[in-house]
Coordinates of C-alpha atoms and ligand atoms in Angstrom, one line a residue:
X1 CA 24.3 -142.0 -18.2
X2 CA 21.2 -142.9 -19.5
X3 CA 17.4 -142.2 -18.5
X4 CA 14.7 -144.6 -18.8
X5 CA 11.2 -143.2 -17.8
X6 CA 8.5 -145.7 -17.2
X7 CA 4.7 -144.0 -16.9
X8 CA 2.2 -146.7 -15.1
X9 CA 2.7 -149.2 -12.2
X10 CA 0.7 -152.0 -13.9
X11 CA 1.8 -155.6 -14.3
X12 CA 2.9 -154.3 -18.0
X13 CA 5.1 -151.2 -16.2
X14 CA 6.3 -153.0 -13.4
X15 CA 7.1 -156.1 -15.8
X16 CA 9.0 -153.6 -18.5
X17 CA 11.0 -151.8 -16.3
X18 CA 12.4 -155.2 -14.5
X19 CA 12.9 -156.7 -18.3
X20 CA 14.6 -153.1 -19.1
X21 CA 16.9 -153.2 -15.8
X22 CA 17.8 -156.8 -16.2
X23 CA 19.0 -155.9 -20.2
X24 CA 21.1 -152.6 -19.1
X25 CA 22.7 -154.3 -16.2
X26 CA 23.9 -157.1 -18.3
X27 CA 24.7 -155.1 -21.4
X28 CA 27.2 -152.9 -18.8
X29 CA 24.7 -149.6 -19.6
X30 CA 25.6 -146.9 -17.3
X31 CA 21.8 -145.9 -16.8
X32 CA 19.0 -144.2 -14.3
X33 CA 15.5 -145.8 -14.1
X34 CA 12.2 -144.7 -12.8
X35 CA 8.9 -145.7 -12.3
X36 CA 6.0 -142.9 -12.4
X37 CA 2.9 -144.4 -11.3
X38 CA -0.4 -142.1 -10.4
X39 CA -1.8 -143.6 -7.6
X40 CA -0.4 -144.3 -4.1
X41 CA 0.0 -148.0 -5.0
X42 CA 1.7 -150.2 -7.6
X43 CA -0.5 -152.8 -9.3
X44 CA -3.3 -151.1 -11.8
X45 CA -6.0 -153.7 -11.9
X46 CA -4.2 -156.3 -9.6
X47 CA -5.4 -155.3 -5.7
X48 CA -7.4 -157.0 -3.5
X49 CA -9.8 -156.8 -0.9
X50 CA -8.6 -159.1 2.6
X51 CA -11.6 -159.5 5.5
X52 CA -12.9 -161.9 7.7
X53 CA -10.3 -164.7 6.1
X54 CA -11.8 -163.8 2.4
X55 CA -9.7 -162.6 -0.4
X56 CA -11.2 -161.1 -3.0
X57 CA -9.8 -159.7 -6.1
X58 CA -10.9 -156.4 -7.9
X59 CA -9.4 -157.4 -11.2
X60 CA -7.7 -160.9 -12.8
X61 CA -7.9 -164.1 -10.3
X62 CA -4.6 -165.5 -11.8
X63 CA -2.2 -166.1 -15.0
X64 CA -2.5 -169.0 -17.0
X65 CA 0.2 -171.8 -17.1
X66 CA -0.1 -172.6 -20.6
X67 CA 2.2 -169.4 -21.4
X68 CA 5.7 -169.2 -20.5
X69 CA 6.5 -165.6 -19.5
X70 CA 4.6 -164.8 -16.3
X71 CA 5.7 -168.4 -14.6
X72 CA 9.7 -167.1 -15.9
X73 CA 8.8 -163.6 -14.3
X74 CA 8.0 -165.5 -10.9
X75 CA 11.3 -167.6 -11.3
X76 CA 13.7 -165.0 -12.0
X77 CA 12.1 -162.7 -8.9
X78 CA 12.4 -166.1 -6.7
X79 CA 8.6 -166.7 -6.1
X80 CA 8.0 -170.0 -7.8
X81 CA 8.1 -171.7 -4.2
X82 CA 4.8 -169.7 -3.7
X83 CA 2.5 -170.3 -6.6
X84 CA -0.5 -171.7 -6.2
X85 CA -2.4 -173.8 -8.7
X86 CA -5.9 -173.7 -9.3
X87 CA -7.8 -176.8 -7.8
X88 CA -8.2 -179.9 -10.2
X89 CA -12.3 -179.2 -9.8
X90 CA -11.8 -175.7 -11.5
X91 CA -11.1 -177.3 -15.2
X92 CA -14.8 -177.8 -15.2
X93 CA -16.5 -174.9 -16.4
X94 CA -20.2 -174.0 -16.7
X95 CA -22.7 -172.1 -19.4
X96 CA -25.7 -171.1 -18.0
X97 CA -28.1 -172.0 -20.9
X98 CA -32.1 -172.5 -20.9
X99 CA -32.6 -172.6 -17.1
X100 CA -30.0 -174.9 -16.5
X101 CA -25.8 -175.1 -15.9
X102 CA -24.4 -177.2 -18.7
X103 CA -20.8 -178.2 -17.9
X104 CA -18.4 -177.9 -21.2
X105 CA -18.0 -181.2 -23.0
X106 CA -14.3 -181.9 -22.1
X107 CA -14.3 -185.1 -24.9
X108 CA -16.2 -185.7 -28.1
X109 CA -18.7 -188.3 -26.4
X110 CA -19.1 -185.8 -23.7
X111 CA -20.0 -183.0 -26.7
X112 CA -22.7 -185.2 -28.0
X113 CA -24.6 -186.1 -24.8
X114 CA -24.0 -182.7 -23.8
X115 CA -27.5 -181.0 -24.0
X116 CA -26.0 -177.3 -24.3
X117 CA -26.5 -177.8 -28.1
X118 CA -29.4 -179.8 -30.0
X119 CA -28.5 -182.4 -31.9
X120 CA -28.7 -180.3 -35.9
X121 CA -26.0 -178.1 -34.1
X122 CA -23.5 -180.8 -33.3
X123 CA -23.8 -181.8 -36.7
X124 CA -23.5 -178.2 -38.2
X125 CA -20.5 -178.6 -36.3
X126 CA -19.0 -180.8 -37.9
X127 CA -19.6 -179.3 -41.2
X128 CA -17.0 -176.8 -39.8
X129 CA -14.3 -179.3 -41.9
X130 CA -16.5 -178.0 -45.0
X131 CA -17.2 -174.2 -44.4
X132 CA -15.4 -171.7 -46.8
X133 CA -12.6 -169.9 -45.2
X134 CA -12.0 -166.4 -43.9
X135 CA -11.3 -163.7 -47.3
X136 CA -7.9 -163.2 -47.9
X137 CA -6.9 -159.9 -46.1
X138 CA -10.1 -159.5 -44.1
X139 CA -10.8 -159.0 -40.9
X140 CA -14.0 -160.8 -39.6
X141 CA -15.9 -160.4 -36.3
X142 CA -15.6 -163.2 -33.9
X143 CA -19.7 -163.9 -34.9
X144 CA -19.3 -163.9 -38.5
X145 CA -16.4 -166.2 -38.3
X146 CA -18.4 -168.0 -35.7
X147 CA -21.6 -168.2 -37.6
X148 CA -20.3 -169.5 -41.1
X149 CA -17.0 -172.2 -39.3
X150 CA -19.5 -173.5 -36.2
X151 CA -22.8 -172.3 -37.1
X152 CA -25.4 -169.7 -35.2
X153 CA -26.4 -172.1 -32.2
X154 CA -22.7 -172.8 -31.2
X155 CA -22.0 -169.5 -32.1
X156 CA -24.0 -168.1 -29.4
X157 CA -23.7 -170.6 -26.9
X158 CA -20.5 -171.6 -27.1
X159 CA -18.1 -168.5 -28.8
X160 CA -20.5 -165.6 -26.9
X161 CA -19.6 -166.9 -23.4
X162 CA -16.0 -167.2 -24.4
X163 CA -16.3 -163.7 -25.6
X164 CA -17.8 -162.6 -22.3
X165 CA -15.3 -164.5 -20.2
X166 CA -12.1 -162.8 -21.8
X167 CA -12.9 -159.7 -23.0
X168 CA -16.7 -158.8 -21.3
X169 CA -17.4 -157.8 -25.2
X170 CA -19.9 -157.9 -28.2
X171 CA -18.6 -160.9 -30.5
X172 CA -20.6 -158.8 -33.5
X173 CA -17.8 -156.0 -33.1
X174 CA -14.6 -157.8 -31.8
X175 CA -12.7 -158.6 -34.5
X176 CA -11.3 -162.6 -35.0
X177 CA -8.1 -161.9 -35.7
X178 CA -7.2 -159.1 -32.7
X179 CA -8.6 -161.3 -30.4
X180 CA -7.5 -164.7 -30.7
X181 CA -5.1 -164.7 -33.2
X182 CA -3.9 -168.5 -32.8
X183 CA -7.6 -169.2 -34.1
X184 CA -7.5 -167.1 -37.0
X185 CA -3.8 -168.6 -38.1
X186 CA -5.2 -172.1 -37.6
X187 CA -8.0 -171.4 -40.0
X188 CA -5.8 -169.9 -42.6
X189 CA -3.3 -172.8 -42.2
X190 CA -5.5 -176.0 -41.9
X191 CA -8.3 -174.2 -43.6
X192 CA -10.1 -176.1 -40.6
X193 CA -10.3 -175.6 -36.9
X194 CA -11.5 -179.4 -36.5
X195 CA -8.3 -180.7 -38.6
X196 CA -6.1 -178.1 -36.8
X197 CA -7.1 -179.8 -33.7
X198 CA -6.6 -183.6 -35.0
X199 CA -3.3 -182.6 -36.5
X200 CA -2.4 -180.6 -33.5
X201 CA -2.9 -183.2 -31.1
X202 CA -1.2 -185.8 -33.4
X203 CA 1.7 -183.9 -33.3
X204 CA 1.5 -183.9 -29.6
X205 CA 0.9 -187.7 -29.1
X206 CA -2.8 -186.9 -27.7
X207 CA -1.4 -185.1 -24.6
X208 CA -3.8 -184.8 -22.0
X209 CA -5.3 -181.6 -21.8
X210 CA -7.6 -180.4 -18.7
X211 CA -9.8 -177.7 -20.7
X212 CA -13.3 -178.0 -23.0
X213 CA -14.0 -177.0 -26.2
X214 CA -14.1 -173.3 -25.0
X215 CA -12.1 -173.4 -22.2
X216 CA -8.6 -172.0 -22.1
X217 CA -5.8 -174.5 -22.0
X218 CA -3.1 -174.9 -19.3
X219 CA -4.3 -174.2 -15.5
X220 CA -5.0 -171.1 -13.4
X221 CA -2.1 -169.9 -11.3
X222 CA -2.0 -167.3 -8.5
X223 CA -0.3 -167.3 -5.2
X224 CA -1.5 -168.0 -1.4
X225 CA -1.7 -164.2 -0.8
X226 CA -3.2 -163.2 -3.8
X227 CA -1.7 -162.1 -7.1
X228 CA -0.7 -158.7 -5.5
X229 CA 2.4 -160.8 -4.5
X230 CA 3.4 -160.1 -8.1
X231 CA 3.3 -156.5 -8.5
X232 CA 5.0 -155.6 -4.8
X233 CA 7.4 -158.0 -5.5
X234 CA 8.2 -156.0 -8.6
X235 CA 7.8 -153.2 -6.6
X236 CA 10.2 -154.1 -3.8
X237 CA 12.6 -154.5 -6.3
X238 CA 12.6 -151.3 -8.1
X239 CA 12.8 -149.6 -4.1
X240 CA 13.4 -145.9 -4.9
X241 CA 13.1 -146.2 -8.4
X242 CA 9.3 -146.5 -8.0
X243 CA 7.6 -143.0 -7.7
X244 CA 4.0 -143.1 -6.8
X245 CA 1.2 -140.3 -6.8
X246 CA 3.1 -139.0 -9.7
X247 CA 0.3 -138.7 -12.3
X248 CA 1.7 -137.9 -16.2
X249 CA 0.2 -134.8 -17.2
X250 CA 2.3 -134.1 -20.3
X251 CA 5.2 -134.8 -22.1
X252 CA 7.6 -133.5 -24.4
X253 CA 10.5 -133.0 -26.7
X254 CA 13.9 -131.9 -25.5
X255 CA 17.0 -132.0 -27.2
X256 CA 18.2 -135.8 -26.9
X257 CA 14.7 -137.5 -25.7
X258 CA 11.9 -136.6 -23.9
X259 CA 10.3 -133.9 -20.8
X260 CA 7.6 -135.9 -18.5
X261 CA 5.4 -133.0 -16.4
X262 CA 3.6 -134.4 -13.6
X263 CA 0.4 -133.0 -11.8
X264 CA 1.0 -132.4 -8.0
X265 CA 4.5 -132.5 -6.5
X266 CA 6.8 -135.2 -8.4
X267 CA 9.4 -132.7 -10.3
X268 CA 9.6 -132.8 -13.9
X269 CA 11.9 -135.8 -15.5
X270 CA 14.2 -135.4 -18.7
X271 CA 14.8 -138.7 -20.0
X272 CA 16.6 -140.3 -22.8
X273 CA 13.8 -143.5 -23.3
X274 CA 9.9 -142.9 -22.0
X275 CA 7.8 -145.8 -22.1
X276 CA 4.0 -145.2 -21.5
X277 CA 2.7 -148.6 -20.1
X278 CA -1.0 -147.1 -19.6
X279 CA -4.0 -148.1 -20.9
X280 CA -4.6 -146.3 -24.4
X281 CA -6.8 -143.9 -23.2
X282 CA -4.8 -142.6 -20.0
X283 CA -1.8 -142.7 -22.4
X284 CA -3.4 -140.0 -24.9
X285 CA -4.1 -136.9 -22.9
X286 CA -0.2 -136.5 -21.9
X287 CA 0.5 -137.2 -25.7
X288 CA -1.6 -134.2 -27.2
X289 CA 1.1 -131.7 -27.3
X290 CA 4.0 -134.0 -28.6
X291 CA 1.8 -135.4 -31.4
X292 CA -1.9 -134.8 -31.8
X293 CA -2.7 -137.4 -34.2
X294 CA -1.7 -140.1 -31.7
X295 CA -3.3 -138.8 -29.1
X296 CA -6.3 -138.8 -30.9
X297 CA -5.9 -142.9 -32.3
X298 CA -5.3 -143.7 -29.0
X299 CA -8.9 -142.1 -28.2
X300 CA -9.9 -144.9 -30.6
X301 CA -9.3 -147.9 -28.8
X302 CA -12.9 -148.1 -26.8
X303 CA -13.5 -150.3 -23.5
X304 CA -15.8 -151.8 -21.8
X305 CA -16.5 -151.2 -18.3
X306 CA -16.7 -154.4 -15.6
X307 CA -18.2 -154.5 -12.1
X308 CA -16.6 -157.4 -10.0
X309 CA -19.5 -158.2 -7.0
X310 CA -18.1 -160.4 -4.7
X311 CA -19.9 -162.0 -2.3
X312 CA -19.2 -164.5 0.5
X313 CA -21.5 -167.1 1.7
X314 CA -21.6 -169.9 4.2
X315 CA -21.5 -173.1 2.3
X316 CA -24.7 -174.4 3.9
X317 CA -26.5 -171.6 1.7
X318 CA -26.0 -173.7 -1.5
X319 CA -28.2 -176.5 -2.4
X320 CA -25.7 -177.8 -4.9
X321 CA -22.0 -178.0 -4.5
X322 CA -19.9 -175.6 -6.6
X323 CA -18.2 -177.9 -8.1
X324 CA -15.7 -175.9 -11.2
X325 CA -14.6 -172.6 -12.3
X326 CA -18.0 -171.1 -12.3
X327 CA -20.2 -170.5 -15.2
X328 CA -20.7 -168.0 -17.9
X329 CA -23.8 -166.6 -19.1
X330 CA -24.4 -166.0 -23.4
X331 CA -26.0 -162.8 -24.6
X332 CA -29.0 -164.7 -25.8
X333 CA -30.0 -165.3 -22.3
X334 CA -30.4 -161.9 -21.5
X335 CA -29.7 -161.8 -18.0
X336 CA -27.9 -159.1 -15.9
X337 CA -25.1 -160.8 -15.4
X338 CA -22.0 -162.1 -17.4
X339 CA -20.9 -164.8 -15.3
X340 CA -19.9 -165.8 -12.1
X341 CA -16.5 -167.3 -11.1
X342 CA -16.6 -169.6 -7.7
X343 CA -13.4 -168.5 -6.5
X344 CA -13.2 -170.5 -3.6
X345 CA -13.4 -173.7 -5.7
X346 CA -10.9 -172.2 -7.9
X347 CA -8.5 -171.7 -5.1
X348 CA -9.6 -172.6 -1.3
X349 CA -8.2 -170.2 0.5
X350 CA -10.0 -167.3 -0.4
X351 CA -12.9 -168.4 1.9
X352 CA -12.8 -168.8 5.2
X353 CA -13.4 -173.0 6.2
X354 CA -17.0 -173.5 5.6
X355 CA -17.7 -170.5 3.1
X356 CA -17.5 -169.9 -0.3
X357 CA -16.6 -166.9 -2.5
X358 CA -18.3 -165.9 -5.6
X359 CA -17.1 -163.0 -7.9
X360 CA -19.8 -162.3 -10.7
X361 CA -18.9 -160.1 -13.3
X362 CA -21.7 -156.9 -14.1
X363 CA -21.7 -155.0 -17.2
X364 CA -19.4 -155.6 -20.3
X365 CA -19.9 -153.8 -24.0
X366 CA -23.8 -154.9 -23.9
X367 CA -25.0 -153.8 -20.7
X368 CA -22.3 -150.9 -19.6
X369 CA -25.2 -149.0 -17.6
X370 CA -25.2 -151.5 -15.5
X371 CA -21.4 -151.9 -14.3
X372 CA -22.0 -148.0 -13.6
X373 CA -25.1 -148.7 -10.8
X374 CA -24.9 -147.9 -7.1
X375 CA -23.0 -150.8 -5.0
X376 CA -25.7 -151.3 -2.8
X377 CA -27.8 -151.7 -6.6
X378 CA -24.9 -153.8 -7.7
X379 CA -24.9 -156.5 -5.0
X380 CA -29.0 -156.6 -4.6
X381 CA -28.7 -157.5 -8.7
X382 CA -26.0 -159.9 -8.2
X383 CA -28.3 -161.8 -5.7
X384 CA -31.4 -161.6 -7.5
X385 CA -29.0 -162.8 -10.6
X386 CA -27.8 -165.9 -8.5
X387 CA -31.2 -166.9 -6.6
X388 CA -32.7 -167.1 -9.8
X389 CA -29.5 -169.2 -11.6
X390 CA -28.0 -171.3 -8.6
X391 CA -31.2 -171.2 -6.4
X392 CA -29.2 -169.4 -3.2
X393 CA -31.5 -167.3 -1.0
X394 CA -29.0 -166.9 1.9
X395 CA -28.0 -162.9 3.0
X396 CA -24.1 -163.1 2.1
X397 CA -21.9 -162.6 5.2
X398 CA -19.0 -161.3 2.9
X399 CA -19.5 -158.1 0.3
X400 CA -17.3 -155.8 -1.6
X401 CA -17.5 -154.3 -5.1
X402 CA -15.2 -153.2 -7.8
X403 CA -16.0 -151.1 -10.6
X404 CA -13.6 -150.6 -13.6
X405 CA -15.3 -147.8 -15.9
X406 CA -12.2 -148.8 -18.3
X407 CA -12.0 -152.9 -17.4
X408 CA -11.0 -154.2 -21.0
X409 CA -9.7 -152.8 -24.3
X410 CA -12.0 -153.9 -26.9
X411 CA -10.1 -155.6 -30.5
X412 CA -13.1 -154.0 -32.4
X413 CA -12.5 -154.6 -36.4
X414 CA -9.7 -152.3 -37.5
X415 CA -7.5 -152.8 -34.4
X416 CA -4.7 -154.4 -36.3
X417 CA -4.9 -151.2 -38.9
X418 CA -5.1 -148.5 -35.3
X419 CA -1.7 -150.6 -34.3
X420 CA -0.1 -150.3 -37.5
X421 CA -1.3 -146.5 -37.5
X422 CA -0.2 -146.2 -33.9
X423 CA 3.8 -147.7 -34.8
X424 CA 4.1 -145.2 -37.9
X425 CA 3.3 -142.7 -35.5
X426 CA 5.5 -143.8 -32.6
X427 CA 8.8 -144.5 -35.9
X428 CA 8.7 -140.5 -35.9
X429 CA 9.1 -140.7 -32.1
X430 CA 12.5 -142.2 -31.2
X431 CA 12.8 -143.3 -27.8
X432 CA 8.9 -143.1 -27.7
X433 CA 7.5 -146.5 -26.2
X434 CA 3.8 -147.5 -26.0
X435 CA 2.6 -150.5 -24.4
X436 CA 0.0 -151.9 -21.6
X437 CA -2.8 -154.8 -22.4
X438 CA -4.5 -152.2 -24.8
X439 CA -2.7 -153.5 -27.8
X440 CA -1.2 -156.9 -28.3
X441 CA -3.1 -159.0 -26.0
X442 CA -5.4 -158.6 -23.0
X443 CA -4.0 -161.1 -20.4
X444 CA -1.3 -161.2 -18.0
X445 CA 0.5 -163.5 -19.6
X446 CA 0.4 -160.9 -23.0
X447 CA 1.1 -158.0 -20.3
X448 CA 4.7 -160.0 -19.4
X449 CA 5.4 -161.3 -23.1
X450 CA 4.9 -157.4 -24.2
X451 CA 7.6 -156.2 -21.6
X452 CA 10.3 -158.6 -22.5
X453 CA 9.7 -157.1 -26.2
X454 CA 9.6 -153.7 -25.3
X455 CA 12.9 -154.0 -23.1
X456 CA 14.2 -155.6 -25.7
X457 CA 13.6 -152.6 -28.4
X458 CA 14.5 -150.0 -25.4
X459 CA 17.8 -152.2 -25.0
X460 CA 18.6 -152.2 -28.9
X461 CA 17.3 -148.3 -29.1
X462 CA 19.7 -147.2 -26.5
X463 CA 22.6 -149.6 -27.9
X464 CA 22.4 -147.3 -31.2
X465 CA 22.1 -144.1 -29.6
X466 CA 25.8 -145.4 -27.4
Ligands
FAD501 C1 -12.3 -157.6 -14.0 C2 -11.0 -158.1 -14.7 C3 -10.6 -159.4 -14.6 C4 -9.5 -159.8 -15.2 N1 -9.1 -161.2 -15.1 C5 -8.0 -161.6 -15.7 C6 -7.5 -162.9 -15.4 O1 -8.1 -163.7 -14.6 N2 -6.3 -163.3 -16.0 C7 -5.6 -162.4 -16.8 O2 -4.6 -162.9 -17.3 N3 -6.0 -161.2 -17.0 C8 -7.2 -160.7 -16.5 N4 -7.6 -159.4 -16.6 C9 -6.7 -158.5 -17.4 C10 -5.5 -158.0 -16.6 O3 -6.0 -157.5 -15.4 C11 -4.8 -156.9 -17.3 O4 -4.2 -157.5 -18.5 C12 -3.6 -156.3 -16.6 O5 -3.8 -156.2 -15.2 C13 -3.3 -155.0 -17.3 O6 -2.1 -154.4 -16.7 P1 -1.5 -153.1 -17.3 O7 -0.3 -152.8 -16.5 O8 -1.4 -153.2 -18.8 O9 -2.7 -152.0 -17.0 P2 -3.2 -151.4 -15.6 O10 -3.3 -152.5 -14.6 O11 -4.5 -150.7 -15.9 O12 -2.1 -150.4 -15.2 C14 -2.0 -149.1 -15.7 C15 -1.4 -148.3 -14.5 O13 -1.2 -147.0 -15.0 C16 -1.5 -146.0 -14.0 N5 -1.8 -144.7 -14.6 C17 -2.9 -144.3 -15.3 N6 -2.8 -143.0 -15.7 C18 -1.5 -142.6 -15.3 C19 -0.8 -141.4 -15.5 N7 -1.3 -140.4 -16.1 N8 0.4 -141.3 -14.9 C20 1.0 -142.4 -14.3 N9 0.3 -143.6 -14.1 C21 -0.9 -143.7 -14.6 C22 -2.7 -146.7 -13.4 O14 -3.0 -146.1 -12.1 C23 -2.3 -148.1 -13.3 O15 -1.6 -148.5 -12.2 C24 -8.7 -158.9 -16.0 C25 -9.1 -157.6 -16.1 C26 -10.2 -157.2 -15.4 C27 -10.6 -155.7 -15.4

């Protein structure tokens, strides 16, 4: 028989060991599976807070539907019936710019009366079908590549908020390439981003799409109860393979595969397969005695820490009607604040009838002092923050903070070299797998894409060892 060990009860753990079990079941693999995760609960960033008829969540709000693995995740573990899409007022998103929200220009006549850029900006923005392409081989930040394809104005005003809204980052350190790689091969195939888009929507037939400029494409997608449904649903279905409060302290060697040690009670587990599905630095400690140089790359990969301040309101409160996704706040602004998501506009029933949820996000690579304040600090900021932006005075009726000292792995420059680094590492360490939203791709959608790989090369590892 063989034994698969899975370390973390993420979406990426949760997700691999499903894609794993599905693979050795059909493949007629006489096999044991487990699930070590450290806290009392599956889930990792996914959790929520439920009170008073608000839902709140700590971490991600939804998956997008753009993608196909998450939505194929949901169908196979029968819970299609209970998505929920994201309200059609959502695909309108805000940037807080000069005093004032400006929605994103969802059309080019909407870009040019748009007043989010002057008018020598738009045009520098056109030149974008002139500016010289990325070197050969390189690896540019998101700014520089920002700077010379859409010049500095849109660069800060349109690409920093972006920035902010995926990875809470600093666009002068995050590399291009790491980040949003679909950008960086559109460049280096159309030598363009504006003809990528013409010939891209040619090819399409002009299919209507419901995001801006900036905004992601395809729409936000959760569930009634919250996107916890996911990762207990996962949960449910690994029953006593799941072992929670079972921390990874340590692991090595044996003869045919690998030792896991665990601080507190859970009893040591030999295993044929481990896969760590931790984030990079959790993963490296219990790595130091098997192989030190890993242990330390992993060290490498930094993050940046998040608060999430949400705060519930009666509706009454606000002069203006939140009317989108919420808004996002560029670095040039220099305000405490990176954004702020209206959640109840997103999806209505995470506020009670006549309220309204806000989550705004504190903190990020530029300002990580401040994710790391009291809660009480955190929530007299946040209002300060949104009296001053959306003019709401009110004492909330609803409060509740997350903090997230590790939120999101940062694709700094020279992440593509620490993953090549990491796999020549991890080729000297068969049956060693390494995965979590560290590495290829910071979303859920990445997190469920990753674990059909993974399962894939576990499958095929364990084929060769038969
Ligand atoms: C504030 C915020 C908002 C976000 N919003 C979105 C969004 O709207 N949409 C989206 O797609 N993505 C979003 N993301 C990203 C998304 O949350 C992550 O991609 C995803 O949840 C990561 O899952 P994971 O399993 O890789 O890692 P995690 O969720 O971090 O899971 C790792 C697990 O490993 C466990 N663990 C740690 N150490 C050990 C150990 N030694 N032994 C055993 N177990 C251990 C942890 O307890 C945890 O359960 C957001 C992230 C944050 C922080």
């Amino acid at each position: 028989m063989k034994k698969v060990a899975i370390v973390g009860g993420g979406i990426s753990g949760l997700a691999t060991a499903f894609q794993i079990s599905k693979r050795l079941r059909s493949a007629g693999c006489d096999h044991q599976l487990r699930v070590f995760e450290a806290q009392a609960h599956v889930g990792g960033k996914i959790g929520a807070a439920r009170r008073d008829g608000f839902l709140c969540e700590a971490g991600p709000n939804g998956f997008l539907d753009s993608k196909p693995s998450t939505l194929e995740l949901c169908d196979e573990l029968g819970l299609t019936g209970k998505l929920l899409r994201s309200e059609d007022a959502a695909s309108r998103r805000y940037i807080y710019s000069r005093g004032q929200l400006h929605a994103l220009p969802g059309s080019p006549p909407a870009f040019f009366r748009s007043k989010l850029l002057d008018l020598p900006a738009k045009l520098r923005i056109v030149g974008e079908l002139w500016a010289p392409p990325s070197a050969p081989g390189s690896d540019p930040t998101v700014a520089e590549f920002g700077r010379r394809r859409l010049g500095p104005q849109a660069t800060a005003r349109l690409l920093d908020p972006m920035v902010s809204g995926v990875f809470a980052g600093d666009p002068e350190r995050l590399s291009l390439g790491s980040c949003f790689p679909r950008i960086a091969e559109l460049e280096a195939q159309y030598k363009s981003l504006i003809r990528a888009m013409l010939a891209l929507q040619f090819k399409r037939g002009a299919r209507r799409s419901n995001a801006g400029p900036a905004g992601p494409g395809g729409t936000l997608t959760s569930f009634a109860d919250g996107l916890s449904v996911l990762p207990a649903t996962l949960a449910e279905r690994l029953g006593e393979q799941l072992v929670c409060a079972a921390p990874l302290h340590s692991l090595q060697r044996t003869g045919h595969g690998y030792r896991l040690q665990f601080q507190g009670a859970a009893s040591d587990y030999d295993c044929d397969v481990a896969v760590l599905a931790l984030q990079a630095c959790d993963a490296s400690a219990p790595l130091r005695a098997l192989d030190e140089g890993l242990a330390g790359l992993l060290q490498q990969f930094e993050y940046a820490p998040v608060a999430v301040v949400g705060l519930g309101y009666e509706q009454a409160a606000f002069g203006r009607s939140l009317d989108g996704f919420g808004f996002l706040v560029p670095g040039e602004e220099q305000r405490k604040i990176l954004g702020s998501l209206w959640t109840s506009s997103i999806f209505a029933q995470r506020a009670p009838e006549g309220h309204v949820l806000l989550r705004t996000l504190v903190g990020g690579a530029r300002n990580p002092q401040l994710a790391t304040l009291s809660e009480a600090d955190l929530v007299a900021l946040v209002r300060a923050e949104l009296a001053a932006i959306l003019g709401v005075a009110a004492t909330p009726v609803f409060a509740q903070v997350f903090t997230w000292p590790q939120a999101i792995c940062q694709y700094t420059v020279g992440h593509r070299e620490r993953l090549s680094q990491m796999d020549r590492h991890l080729s000297a360490l068969p049956g060693l797998f390494i995965t979590g939203n560290a590495f290829r791709g910071v979303a859920l959608n990445d997190c469920t894409r990753n674990a059909a790989l993974v399962a894939e090369g576990v499958a095929e590892y364990l084929r060769q060892l038969a």
